[in-house]
Short mmCIF file of C-alpha atoms and ligand atoms in Angstrom, two decimals:
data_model
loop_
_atom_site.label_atom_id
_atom_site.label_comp_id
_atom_site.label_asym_id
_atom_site.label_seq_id
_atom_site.Cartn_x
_atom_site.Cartn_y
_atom_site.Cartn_z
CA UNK A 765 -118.64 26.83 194.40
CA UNK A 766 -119.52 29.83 192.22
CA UNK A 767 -121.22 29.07 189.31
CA UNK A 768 -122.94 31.23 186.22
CA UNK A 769 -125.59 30.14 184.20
CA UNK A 770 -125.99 31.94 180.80
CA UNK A 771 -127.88 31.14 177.89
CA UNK A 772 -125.72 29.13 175.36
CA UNK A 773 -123.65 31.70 173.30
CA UNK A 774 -122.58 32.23 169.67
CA UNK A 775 -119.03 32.92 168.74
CA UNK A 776 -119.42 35.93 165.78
CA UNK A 777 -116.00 35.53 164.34
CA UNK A 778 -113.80 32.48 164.58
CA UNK A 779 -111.17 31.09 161.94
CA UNK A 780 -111.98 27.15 161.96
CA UNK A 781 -109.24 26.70 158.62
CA UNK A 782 -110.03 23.25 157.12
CA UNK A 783 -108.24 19.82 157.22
CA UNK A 784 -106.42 18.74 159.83
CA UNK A 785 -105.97 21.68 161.89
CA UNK A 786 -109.91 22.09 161.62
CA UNK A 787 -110.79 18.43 162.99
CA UNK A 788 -108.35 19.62 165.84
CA UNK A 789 -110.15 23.42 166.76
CA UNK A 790 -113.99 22.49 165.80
CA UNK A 791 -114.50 20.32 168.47
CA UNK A 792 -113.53 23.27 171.31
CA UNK A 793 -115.86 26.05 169.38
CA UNK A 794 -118.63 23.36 168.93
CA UNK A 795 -118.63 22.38 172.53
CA UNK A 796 -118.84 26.47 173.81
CA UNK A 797 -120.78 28.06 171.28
CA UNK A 798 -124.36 27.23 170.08
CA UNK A 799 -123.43 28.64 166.66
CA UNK A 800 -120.35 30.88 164.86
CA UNK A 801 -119.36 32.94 161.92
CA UNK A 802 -116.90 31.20 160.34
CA UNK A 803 -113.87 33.56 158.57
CA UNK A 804 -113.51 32.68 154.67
CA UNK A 805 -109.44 33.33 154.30
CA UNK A 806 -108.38 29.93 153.77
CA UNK A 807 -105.96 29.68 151.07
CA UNK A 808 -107.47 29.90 148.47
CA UNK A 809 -110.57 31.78 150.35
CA UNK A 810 -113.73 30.87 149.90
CA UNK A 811 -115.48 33.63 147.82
CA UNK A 812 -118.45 31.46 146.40
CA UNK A 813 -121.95 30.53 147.55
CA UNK A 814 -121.11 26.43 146.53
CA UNK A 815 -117.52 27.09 147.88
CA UNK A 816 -118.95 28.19 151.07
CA UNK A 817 -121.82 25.17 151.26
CA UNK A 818 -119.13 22.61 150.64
CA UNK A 819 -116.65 23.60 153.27
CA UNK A 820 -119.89 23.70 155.57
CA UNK A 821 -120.01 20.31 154.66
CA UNK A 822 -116.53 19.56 155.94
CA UNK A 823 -116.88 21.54 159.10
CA UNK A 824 -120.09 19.37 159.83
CA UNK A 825 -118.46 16.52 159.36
CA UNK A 826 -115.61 17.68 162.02
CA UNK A 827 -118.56 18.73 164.85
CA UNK A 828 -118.37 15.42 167.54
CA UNK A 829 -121.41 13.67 167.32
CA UNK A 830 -123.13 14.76 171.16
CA UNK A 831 -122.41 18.35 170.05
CA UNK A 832 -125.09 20.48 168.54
CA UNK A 833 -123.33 23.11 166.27
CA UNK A 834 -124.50 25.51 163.11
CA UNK A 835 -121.70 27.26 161.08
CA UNK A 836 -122.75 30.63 159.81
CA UNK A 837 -120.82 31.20 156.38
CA UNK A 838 -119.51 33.95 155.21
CA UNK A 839 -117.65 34.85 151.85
CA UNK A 840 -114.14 36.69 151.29
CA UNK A 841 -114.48 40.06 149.18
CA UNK A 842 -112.33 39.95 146.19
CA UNK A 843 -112.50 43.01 143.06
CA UNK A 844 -113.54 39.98 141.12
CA UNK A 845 -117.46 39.50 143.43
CA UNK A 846 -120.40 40.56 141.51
CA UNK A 847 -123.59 42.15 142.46
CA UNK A 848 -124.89 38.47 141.21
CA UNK A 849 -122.77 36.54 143.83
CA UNK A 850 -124.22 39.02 146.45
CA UNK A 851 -127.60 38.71 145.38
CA UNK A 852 -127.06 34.26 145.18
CA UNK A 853 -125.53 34.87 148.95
CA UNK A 854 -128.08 37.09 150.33
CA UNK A 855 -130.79 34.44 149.38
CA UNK A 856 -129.17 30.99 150.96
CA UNK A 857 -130.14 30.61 154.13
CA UNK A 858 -126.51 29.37 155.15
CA UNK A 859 -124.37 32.56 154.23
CA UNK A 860 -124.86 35.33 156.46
CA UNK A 861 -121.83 38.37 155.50
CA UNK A 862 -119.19 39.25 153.48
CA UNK A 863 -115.58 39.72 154.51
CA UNK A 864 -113.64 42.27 153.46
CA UNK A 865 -110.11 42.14 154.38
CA UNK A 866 -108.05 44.92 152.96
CA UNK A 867 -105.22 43.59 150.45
CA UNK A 868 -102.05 42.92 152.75
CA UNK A 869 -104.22 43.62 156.19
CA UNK A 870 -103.37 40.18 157.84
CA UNK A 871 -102.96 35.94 157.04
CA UNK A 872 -104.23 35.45 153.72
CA UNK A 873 -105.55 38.87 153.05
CA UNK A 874 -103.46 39.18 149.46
CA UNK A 875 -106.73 38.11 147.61
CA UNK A 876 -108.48 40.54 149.40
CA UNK A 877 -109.73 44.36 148.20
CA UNK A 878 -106.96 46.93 146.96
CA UNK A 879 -108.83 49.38 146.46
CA UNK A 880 -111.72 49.89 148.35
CA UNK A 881 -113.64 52.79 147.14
CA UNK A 882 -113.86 50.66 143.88
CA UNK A 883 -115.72 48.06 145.48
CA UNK A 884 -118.25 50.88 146.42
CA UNK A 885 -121.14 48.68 144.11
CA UNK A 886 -121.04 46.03 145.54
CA UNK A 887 -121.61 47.76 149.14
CA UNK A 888 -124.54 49.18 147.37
CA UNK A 889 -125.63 45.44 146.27
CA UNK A 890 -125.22 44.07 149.92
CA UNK A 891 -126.96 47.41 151.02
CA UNK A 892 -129.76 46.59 149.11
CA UNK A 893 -130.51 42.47 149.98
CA UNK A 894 -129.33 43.02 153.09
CA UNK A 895 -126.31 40.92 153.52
CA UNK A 896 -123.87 42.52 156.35
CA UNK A 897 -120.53 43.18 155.70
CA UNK A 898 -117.57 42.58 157.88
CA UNK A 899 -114.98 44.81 157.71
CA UNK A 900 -111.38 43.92 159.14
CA UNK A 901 -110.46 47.52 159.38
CA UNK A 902 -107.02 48.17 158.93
CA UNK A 903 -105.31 50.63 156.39
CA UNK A 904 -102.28 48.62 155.01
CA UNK A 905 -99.64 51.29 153.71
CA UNK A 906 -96.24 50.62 154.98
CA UNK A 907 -95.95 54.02 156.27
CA UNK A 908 -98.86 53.92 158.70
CA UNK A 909 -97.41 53.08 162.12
CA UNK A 910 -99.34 49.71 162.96
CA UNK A 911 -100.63 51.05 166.43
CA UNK A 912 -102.66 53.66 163.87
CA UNK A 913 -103.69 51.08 161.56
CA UNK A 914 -107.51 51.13 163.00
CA UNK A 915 -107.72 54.78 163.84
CA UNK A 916 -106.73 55.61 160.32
CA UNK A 917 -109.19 53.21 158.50
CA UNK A 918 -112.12 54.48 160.32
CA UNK A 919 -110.87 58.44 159.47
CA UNK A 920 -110.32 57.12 155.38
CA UNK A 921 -112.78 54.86 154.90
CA UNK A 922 -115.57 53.92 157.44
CA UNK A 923 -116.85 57.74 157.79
CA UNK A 924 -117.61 57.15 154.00
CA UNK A 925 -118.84 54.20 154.06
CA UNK A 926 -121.71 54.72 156.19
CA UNK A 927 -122.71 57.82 154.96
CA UNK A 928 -122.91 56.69 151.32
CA UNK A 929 -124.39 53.30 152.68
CA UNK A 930 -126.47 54.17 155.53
CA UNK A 931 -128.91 51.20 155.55
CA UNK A 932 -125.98 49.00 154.95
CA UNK A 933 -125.54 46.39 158.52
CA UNK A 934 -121.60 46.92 159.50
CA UNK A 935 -119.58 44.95 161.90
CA UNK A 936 -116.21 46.36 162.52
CA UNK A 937 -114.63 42.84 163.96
CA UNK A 938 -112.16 42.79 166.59
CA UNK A 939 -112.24 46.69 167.29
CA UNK A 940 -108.99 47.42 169.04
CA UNK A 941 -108.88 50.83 169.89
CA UNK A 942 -111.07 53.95 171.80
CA UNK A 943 -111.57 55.69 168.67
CA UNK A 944 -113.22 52.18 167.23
CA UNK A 945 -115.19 52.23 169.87
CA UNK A 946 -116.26 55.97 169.59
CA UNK A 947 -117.16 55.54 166.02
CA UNK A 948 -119.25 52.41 166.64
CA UNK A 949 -121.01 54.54 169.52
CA UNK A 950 -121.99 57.59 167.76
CA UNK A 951 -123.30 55.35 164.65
CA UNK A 952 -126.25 53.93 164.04
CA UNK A 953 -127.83 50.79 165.19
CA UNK A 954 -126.76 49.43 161.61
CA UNK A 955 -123.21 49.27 163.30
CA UNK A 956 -121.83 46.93 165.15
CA UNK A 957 -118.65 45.76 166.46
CA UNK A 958 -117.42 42.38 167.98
CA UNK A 959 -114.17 42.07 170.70
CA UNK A 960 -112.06 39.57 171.47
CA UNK A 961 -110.82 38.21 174.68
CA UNK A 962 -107.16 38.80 174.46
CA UNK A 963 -108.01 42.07 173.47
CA UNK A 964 -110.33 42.99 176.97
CA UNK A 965 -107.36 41.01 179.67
CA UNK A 966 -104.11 42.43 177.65
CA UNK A 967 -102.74 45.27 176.58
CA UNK A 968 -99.24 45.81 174.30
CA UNK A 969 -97.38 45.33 176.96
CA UNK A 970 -97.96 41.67 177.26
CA UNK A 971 -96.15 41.47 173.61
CA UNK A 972 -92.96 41.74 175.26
CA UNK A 973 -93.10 40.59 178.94
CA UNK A 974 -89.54 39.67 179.50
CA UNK A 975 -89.06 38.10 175.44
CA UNK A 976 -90.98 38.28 172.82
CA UNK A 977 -94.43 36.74 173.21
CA UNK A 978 -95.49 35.36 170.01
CA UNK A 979 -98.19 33.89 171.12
CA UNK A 980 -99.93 37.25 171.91
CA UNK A 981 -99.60 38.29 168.61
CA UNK A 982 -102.31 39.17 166.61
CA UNK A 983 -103.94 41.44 163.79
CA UNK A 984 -105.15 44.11 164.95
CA UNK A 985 -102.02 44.05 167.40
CA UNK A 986 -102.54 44.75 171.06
CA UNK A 987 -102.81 48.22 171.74
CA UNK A 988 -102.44 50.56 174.78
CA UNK A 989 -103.86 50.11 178.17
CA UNK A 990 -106.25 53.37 177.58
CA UNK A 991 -107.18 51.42 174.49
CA UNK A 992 -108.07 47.99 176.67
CA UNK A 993 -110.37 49.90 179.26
CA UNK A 994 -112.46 51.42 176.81
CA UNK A 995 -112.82 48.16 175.31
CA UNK A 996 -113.64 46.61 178.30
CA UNK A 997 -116.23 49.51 179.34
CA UNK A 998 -117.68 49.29 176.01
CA UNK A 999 -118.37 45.38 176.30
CA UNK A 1000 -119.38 45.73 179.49
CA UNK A 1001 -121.61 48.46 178.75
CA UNK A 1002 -124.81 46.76 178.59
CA UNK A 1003 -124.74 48.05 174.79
CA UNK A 1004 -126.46 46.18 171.87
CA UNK A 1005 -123.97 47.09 169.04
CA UNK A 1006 -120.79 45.26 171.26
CA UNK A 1007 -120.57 41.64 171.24
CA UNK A 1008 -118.59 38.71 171.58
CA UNK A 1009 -116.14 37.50 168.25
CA UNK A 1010 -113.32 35.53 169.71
CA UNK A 1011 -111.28 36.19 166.22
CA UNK A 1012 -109.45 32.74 167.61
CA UNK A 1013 -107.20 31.78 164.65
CA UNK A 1014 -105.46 28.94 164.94
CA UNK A 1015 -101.82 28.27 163.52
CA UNK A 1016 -99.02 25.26 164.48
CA UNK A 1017 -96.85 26.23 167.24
CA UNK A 1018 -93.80 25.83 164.71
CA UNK A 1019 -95.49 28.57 162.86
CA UNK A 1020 -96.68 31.12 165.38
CA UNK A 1021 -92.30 30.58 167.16
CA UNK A 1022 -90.87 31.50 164.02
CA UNK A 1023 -88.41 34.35 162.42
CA UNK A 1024 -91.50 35.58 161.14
CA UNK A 1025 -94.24 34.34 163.07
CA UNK A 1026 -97.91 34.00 162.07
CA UNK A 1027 -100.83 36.70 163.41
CA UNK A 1028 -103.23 35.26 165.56
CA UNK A 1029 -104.41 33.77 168.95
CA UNK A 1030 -105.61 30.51 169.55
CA UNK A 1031 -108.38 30.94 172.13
CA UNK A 1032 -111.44 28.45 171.19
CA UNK A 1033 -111.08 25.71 173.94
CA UNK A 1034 -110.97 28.63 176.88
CA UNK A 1035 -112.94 31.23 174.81
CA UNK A 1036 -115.81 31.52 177.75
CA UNK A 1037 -113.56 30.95 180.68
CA UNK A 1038 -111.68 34.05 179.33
CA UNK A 1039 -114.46 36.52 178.64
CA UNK A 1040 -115.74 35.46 182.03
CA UNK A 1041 -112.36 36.33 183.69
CA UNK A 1042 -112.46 39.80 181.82
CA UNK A 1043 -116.03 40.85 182.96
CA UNK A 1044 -115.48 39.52 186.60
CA UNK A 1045 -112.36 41.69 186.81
CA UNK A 1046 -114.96 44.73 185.43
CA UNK A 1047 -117.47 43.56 188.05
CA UNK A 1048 -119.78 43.39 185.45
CA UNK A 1049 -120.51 39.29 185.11
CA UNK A 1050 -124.27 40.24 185.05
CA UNK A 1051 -123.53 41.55 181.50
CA UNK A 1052 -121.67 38.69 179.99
CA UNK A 1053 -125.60 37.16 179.20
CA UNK A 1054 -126.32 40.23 176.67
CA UNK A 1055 -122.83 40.37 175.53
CA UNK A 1056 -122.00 36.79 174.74
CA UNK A 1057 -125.74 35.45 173.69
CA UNK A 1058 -128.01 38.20 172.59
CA UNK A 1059 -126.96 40.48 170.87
CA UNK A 1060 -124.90 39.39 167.84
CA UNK A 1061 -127.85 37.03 167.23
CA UNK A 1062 -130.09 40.04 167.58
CA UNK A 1063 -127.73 42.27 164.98
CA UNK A 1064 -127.72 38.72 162.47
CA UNK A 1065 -131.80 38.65 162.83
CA UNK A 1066 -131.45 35.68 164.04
CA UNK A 1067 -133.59 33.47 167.13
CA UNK A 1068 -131.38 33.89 170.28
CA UNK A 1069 -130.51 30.45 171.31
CA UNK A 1070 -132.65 28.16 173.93
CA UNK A 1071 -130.17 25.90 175.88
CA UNK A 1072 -127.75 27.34 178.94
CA UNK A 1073 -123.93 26.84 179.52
CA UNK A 1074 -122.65 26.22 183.29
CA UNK A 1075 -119.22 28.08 184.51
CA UNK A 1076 -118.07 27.23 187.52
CA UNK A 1077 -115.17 29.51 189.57
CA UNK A 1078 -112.59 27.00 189.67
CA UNK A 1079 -108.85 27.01 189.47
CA UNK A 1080 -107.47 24.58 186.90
CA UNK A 1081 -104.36 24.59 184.81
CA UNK A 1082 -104.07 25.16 180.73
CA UNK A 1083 -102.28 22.38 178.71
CA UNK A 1084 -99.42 23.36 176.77
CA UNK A 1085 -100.72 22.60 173.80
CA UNK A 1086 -103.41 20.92 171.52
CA UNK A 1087 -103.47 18.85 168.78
CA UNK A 1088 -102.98 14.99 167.29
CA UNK A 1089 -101.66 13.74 164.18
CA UNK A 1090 -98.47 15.27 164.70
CA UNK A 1091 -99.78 18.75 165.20
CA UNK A 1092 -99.69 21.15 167.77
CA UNK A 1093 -101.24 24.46 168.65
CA UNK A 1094 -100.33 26.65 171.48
CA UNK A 1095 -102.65 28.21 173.29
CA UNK A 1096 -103.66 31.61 174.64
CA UNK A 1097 -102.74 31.02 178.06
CA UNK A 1098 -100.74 27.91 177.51
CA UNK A 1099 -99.49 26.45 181.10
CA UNK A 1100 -100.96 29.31 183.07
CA UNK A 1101 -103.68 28.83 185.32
CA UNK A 1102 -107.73 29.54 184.51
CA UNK A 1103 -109.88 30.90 187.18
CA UNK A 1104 -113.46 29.51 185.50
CA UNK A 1105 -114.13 26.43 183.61
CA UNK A 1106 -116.89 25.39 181.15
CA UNK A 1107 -119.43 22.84 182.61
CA UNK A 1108 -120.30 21.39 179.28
CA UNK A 1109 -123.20 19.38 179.47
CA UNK A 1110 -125.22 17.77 176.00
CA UNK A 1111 -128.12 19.53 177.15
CA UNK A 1112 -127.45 22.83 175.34
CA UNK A 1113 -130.03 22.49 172.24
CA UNK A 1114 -130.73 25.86 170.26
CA UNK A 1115 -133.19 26.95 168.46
O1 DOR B 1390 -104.42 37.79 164.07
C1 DOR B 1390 -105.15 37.51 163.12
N1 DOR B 1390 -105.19 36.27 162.60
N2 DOR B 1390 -105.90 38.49 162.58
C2 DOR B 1390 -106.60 38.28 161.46
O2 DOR B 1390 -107.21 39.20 161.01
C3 DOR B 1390 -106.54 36.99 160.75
C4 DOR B 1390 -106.18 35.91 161.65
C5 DOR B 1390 -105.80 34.62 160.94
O3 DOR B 1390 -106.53 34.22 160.03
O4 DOR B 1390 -104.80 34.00 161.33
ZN1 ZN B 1391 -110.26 37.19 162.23
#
């Protein structure tokens, strides 16, 4: 059988939520991934450093006991952060970025920044102690077609941002689009951008492949196939500033087949097994190492993990669904068959 042997990865953007529905999805990130950024929007988000050290709490106490696992925490942007909050986030050891969702981008983005050039000092605070920021970048006006969402934020606000805040470390998550992917390019090695998997194996296409698919849909939505192979080029690339961010966000399956059904893809308990599928079908599996465990840790300044994680090239078929207690989340390919599966074995300490 085909296997591939990579050192353990990190997952640098994941939505774990909290309660219930985060005893159900920890376990699948913990098991894959050595370590992850953790998303702030819970409702209400968590915008504080002792907010942010007391949900780690409850995510530790979710991670199965043969698993080792490190949140990364990160805090949501609101016009209410201060320089002071920056400065207090910069200097724990368990908060590693800021968030900023655009008001109205995406699931629980209200609290997030209206108007961004405002929040121009506190770029300049995480500038200066060095705290990245994440950027979900999206413009949100209702007149903005939402395939140009992306293209338009980098054109209004991203050029700017850099070039007021040059030494400021960016990651433009789940980059969607070739012009993201330009833009991330051409900048400098203070830039960075993470992908997702449904965003390298689909294109829009697969929104509406005989029905509507809700469970494709995400923010940033799919975009068009010229969009995809630049995406998978770029993360295939061999280049430092593209790595992996699985953006898996997890909502109830009542929630996501809805009139008005939630944003966001449920991908943590295949998250590897789909990468790998993407990269194989780029012939490029001999990149997935850099991609998936080097170089986010690298762009964080953080050790690159010590342990390995097995896949082996073997057909098996996806369960409909996940969940206990009464709930149930669908997942990216739900019922459909996976070509590579995760050899998990305890073994995988980090450093
Ligand atoms: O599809 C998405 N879902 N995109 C986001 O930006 C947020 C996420 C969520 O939290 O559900
Ligand atoms: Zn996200």
């Amino acid at each position: 059988m085909k296997t591939l042997t990579i050192t353990r990865p990190d997952d640098w953007h994941v939505h774990v939520r909290n309660g219930t529905i985060l005893k159900a999805v920890l376990p699948h990130t913990a098991r894959q991934f050595a370590r992850a950024i953790i998303m702030p929007n819970l409702k209400p988000p968590v915008t504080t450093v002792d907010q942010a050290l007391a949900y780690r709490d409850e995510i530790l106490a979710a991670v199965p006991m043969d698993v080792d696992f490190t949140p990364l925490m990160t805090l949501y942007l609101t016009a209410t952060t201060t320089a002071a909050e920056i400065k207090n986030a910069a200097a724990s050891e368990h908060i590693h970025a800021f968030k900023l969702y655009p008001a109205g981008a995406t699931t629980h983005s209200d609290l997030g920044v209206a108007d961004i050039v405002a929040a121009y000092p506190l770029f300049a605070a995480m500038e200066k102690y060095q705290i990245p920021l994440l950027i979900h970048g999206e413009v949100t006006d209702a007149d903005c077609d939402i395939f140009d969402r992306e293209r338009m934020f980098i054109e209004r606000y991203l050029i700017d941002i850099i070039k007021q805040f040059p030494k400021l470390r960016v990651v433009f998550e789940h980059v969607t689009t070739q012009e993201a992917v330009q833009f991330v390019e051409s900048a400098s090695t203070n830039v960075a951008a993470t992908i997702t998997p449904q965003h390298l194996l689909y294109n829009r296409n697969a929104l509406f492949v005989g029905g509507i698919r809700p469970h494709h849909y995400c923010l940033p939505v799919l975009k068009r196939e010229q969009h995809r192979l630049a995406l998978v080029k770029a993360a295939t690339s061999g280049n430092p500033k593209f790595f992996l961010g699985t953006d898996s966000a997890p909502h109830t399956t009542e929630t996501k087949e809805n009139t008005c059904g939630c944003a966001g893809c449920f991908s943590a308990a295949i998250a590897l097994e789909l990468y790998a599928e993407a990269f194989e079908a780029a012939n490029a599996l001999d990149k997935l190492e850099g991609f998936a465990s080097f170089y986010g840790a690298d762009f964080y300044r953080l050790p690159r993990n010590s342990g390995t994680i097995t896949l082996e090239n073997t057909s098996w078929d996806m369960p409909s669904s996940y969940g206990e207690n009464g709930i149930s989340i669908t997942p990216l390919k739900a019922n459909e068959t996976i070509h590579w599966k995760v050899k998990w074995s305890n073994q995988t300490e980090h450093l």
